[in-house]
Coordinates of C-alpha atoms and ligand atoms in Angstrom, one line a residue:
M1 CA 96.5 105.8 97.4
Q2 CA 95.7 102.1 96.8
F3 CA 96.9 100.7 93.4
D4 CA 95.4 97.7 91.8
D5 CA 98.6 96.2 90.3
A6 CA 96.9 93.4 88.4
A7 CA 94.4 95.7 86.8
L8 CA 97.2 98.1 85.8
A9 CA 99.3 95.3 84.3
L10 CA 96.3 93.9 82.4
R11 CA 95.9 97.3 80.7
D12 CA 99.2 96.9 79.0
P13 CA 99.4 93.9 76.6
L14 CA 103.2 93.9 76.8
I15 CA 103.3 93.1 80.5
D16 CA 103.4 89.4 81.3
K17 CA 103.0 89.5 85.0
V18 CA 103.4 91.3 88.3
L19 CA 106.6 89.9 90.0
I20 CA 106.6 92.0 93.1
S21 CA 103.4 93.9 94.2
S22 CA 103.5 97.6 95.3
G23 CA 102.4 96.4 98.8
D24 CA 105.3 94.0 99.1
I25 CA 107.7 96.6 97.9
Q26 CA 106.5 99.1 100.5
K27 CA 106.7 96.5 103.3
R28 CA 110.2 95.6 102.4
I29 CA 111.3 99.2 102.2
Q30 CA 109.9 99.8 105.7
Q31 CA 112.2 97.0 107.0
L32 CA 115.2 98.3 105.1
G33 CA 114.6 101.8 106.5
T34 CA 114.4 100.5 110.0
E35 CA 117.7 98.5 109.5
I36 CA 119.5 101.5 108.0
S37 CA 118.2 103.9 110.7
R38 CA 119.6 101.5 113.3
D39 CA 122.9 100.9 111.6
Y40 CA 123.6 104.6 111.1
A41 CA 122.1 105.7 114.4
D42 CA 124.9 108.1 115.4
R43 CA 125.7 109.2 111.8
Q44 CA 124.4 111.4 109.1
P45 CA 124.9 109.3 106.0
I46 CA 124.6 110.6 102.4
L47 CA 122.3 108.5 100.3
V48 CA 123.6 108.5 96.7
C49 CA 120.9 107.8 94.2
I50 CA 122.0 106.3 90.9
L51 CA 119.9 107.9 88.2
K52 CA 117.7 107.3 86.6
G53 CA 116.5 103.9 87.8
A54 CA 116.8 104.4 91.5
F55 CA 114.8 107.7 91.8
V56 CA 111.5 106.0 92.9
F57 CA 113.2 103.7 95.4
L58 CA 115.3 106.6 96.9
S59 CA 112.2 108.7 97.5
D60 CA 110.3 105.9 99.3
L61 CA 113.4 104.7 101.2
S62 CA 114.3 108.2 102.4
R63 CA 110.9 108.5 104.0
C64 CA 111.3 105.2 105.8
I65 CA 114.6 106.4 107.4
S66 CA 114.1 108.1 110.8
I67 CA 117.6 109.5 111.3
H68 CA 119.0 112.6 109.7
H69 CA 120.5 111.9 106.3
E70 CA 121.4 113.7 103.1
V71 CA 120.6 112.8 99.5
D72 CA 122.7 113.3 96.4
F73 CA 122.4 112.2 92.9
M74 CA 124.7 110.6 90.3
A75 CA 124.1 109.7 86.7
I76 CA 126.3 107.1 85.1
S77 CA 126.3 105.4 81.7
S78 CA 128.0 102.1 80.9
Y79 CA 129.9 101.5 77.7
H80 CA 128.5 98.5 76.0
G81 CA 130.6 95.8 74.4
G82 CA 128.1 93.6 72.5
T83 CA 124.9 93.0 74.5
E84 CA 126.5 93.0 78.0
S85 CA 127.6 96.0 80.0
T86 CA 131.4 96.3 80.0
G87 CA 131.3 97.9 83.5
V88 CA 133.4 100.8 82.3
V89 CA 131.2 103.7 83.4
K90 CA 131.2 107.3 82.3
I91 CA 130.0 109.9 84.8
E92 CA 127.1 111.9 83.2
K93 CA 126.4 113.8 86.4
D94 CA 128.6 113.9 89.4
L95 CA 127.8 114.3 93.1
K96 CA 127.5 117.8 94.5
S97 CA 128.7 116.7 98.0
N98 CA 132.2 116.1 99.1
I99 CA 132.1 112.6 100.4
T100 CA 135.6 112.5 102.0
D101 CA 135.2 111.2 105.6
R102 CA 131.4 110.8 105.1
D103 CA 129.3 107.7 105.4
V104 CA 128.0 107.0 101.9
L105 CA 125.2 104.6 101.0
I106 CA 124.7 103.9 97.3
V107 CA 121.1 103.4 96.4
E108 CA 120.6 101.3 93.3
D109 CA 117.6 99.8 91.5
I110 CA 119.1 96.5 90.5
V111 CA 122.5 94.7 90.6
D112 CA 122.8 92.4 87.6
T113 CA 126.3 91.5 86.4
G114 CA 127.8 93.8 89.1
L115 CA 130.2 95.3 86.5
T116 CA 128.7 98.8 86.8
L117 CA 128.6 98.9 90.5
N118 CA 132.1 97.4 90.9
H119 CA 133.5 100.2 88.7
L120 CA 131.5 102.9 90.6
L121 CA 132.7 101.5 94.0
Q122 CA 136.4 101.8 92.9
L123 CA 135.8 105.3 91.7
L124 CA 134.1 106.5 94.9
E125 CA 136.7 104.8 97.1
T126 CA 139.3 107.2 95.6
R127 CA 137.5 110.0 97.3
S128 CA 138.1 108.4 100.7
P129 CA 134.6 108.2 102.2
R130 CA 134.5 107.1 105.9
S131 CA 132.3 104.2 104.8
L132 CA 130.8 103.0 101.5
R133 CA 127.9 100.6 101.3
I134 CA 125.3 99.5 98.8
C135 CA 121.6 99.3 99.1
S136 CA 119.8 97.7 96.1
L137 CA 116.1 97.1 95.7
L138 CA 116.7 94.1 93.4
D139 CA 119.4 91.6 93.0
K140 CA 119.8 89.2 90.0
A141 CA 122.5 87.2 91.9
S142 CA 122.6 84.4 89.4
R143 CA 123.9 86.8 86.7
R144 CA 126.9 88.1 88.7
I145 CA 130.2 88.4 87.0
E146 CA 131.9 90.8 89.4
Q147 CA 131.3 90.2 93.1
V148 CA 130.0 93.3 94.8
P149 CA 129.0 93.5 98.5
V150 CA 125.2 94.3 98.5
D151 CA 124.8 95.3 102.2
Y152 CA 121.1 96.0 102.0
R153 CA 119.0 94.0 99.5
G154 CA 115.3 94.3 98.9
F155 CA 114.6 91.2 96.9
E156 CA 116.6 88.5 95.0
I157 CA 114.9 87.9 91.7
P158 CA 115.3 85.4 88.9
D159 CA 117.0 86.1 85.6
E160 CA 114.2 87.9 83.9
F161 CA 114.1 91.4 82.5
V162 CA 112.0 93.5 84.9
I163 CA 110.3 96.9 84.6
G164 CA 108.5 99.3 86.8
Y165 CA 109.2 101.2 90.1
G166 CA 111.9 103.2 88.4
L167 CA 113.2 100.5 86.0
D168 CA 112.6 101.1 82.3
Y169 CA 112.4 99.3 79.0
D170 CA 113.4 101.9 76.4
E171 CA 112.6 104.7 78.9
K172 CA 109.1 103.4 79.4
Y173 CA 107.4 101.8 82.5
R174 CA 109.3 103.7 85.2
N175 CA 106.0 104.9 86.5
L176 CA 104.5 101.5 87.4
P177 CA 104.0 101.1 91.2
F178 CA 105.0 97.4 91.0
I179 CA 107.9 95.3 89.5
G180 CA 106.7 93.5 86.4
V181 CA 108.0 91.2 83.7
L182 CA 107.5 91.9 80.0
K183 CA 106.2 89.3 77.6
P184 CA 109.1 87.5 75.8
Ligands
IMP1 P1 125.2 95.6 85.7 O1 125.1 95.2 87.2 O2 126.5 96.3 85.4 O3 125.0 94.4 84.8 O4 124.1 96.7 85.3 C1 123.1 97.0 86.1 C2 122.3 98.0 85.4 O5 121.6 97.4 84.3 C3 121.1 98.5 86.3 O6 121.5 99.6 87.1 C4 120.0 98.7 85.3 O7 120.1 100.0 84.9 C5 120.3 97.8 84.2 N1 119.5 96.5 84.3 C6 119.9 95.3 84.6 N2 118.9 94.4 84.6 C7 117.8 95.1 84.3 C8 116.4 94.7 84.2 O8 115.9 93.6 84.4 N3 115.5 95.8 83.9 C9 115.9 97.0 83.7 N4 117.2 97.4 83.8 C10 118.1 96.5 84.1
MG2 MG1 120.7 101.6 87.2

């Protein structure tokens, strides 16, 4: 299916602009899939999708990976101190898989301050995976408070609140096929 991103964006008066088109997202995911397939060639990694935001990315990424792999899901929520995330995460839904001695690739929608992912990495490390890496579609690197190693990065983006392609504002806009910016 061919989406007309600009036309879709224009239909919603709250959307300011298209930041990354659906075509550009798909092209980049193809590249990431090729890279991941090569890096894990003799492995069977578990792709851990962080719900809810990463569900769209995971489904496209998985179909661009040519080697055998498993998928599992985890839902976490951050405790908020003021407006910023504190990075202390609560597991709302844990993995089904035992990740001990397995190659684990965390699939995230966006890394912002890095606090959430930093906490999650520490938590998953206690389960002794064989390897633990991060794949994030978006990276707001300028906002980083806690350094986290983003092994596979789709796009680096400026400090703007983005929506679409799984990312929400008040649980809305996850269904947009592109990454957009809301009007201020
Ligand atoms: P942090 O890296 O701990 O600051 O938190 C990252 C999480 O905040 C992401 O997984 C998203 O759920 C959310 N988030 C950060 N920036 C945005 C954005 O621009 N749009 C939507 N959600 C965002
Ligand atoms: Mg998230």
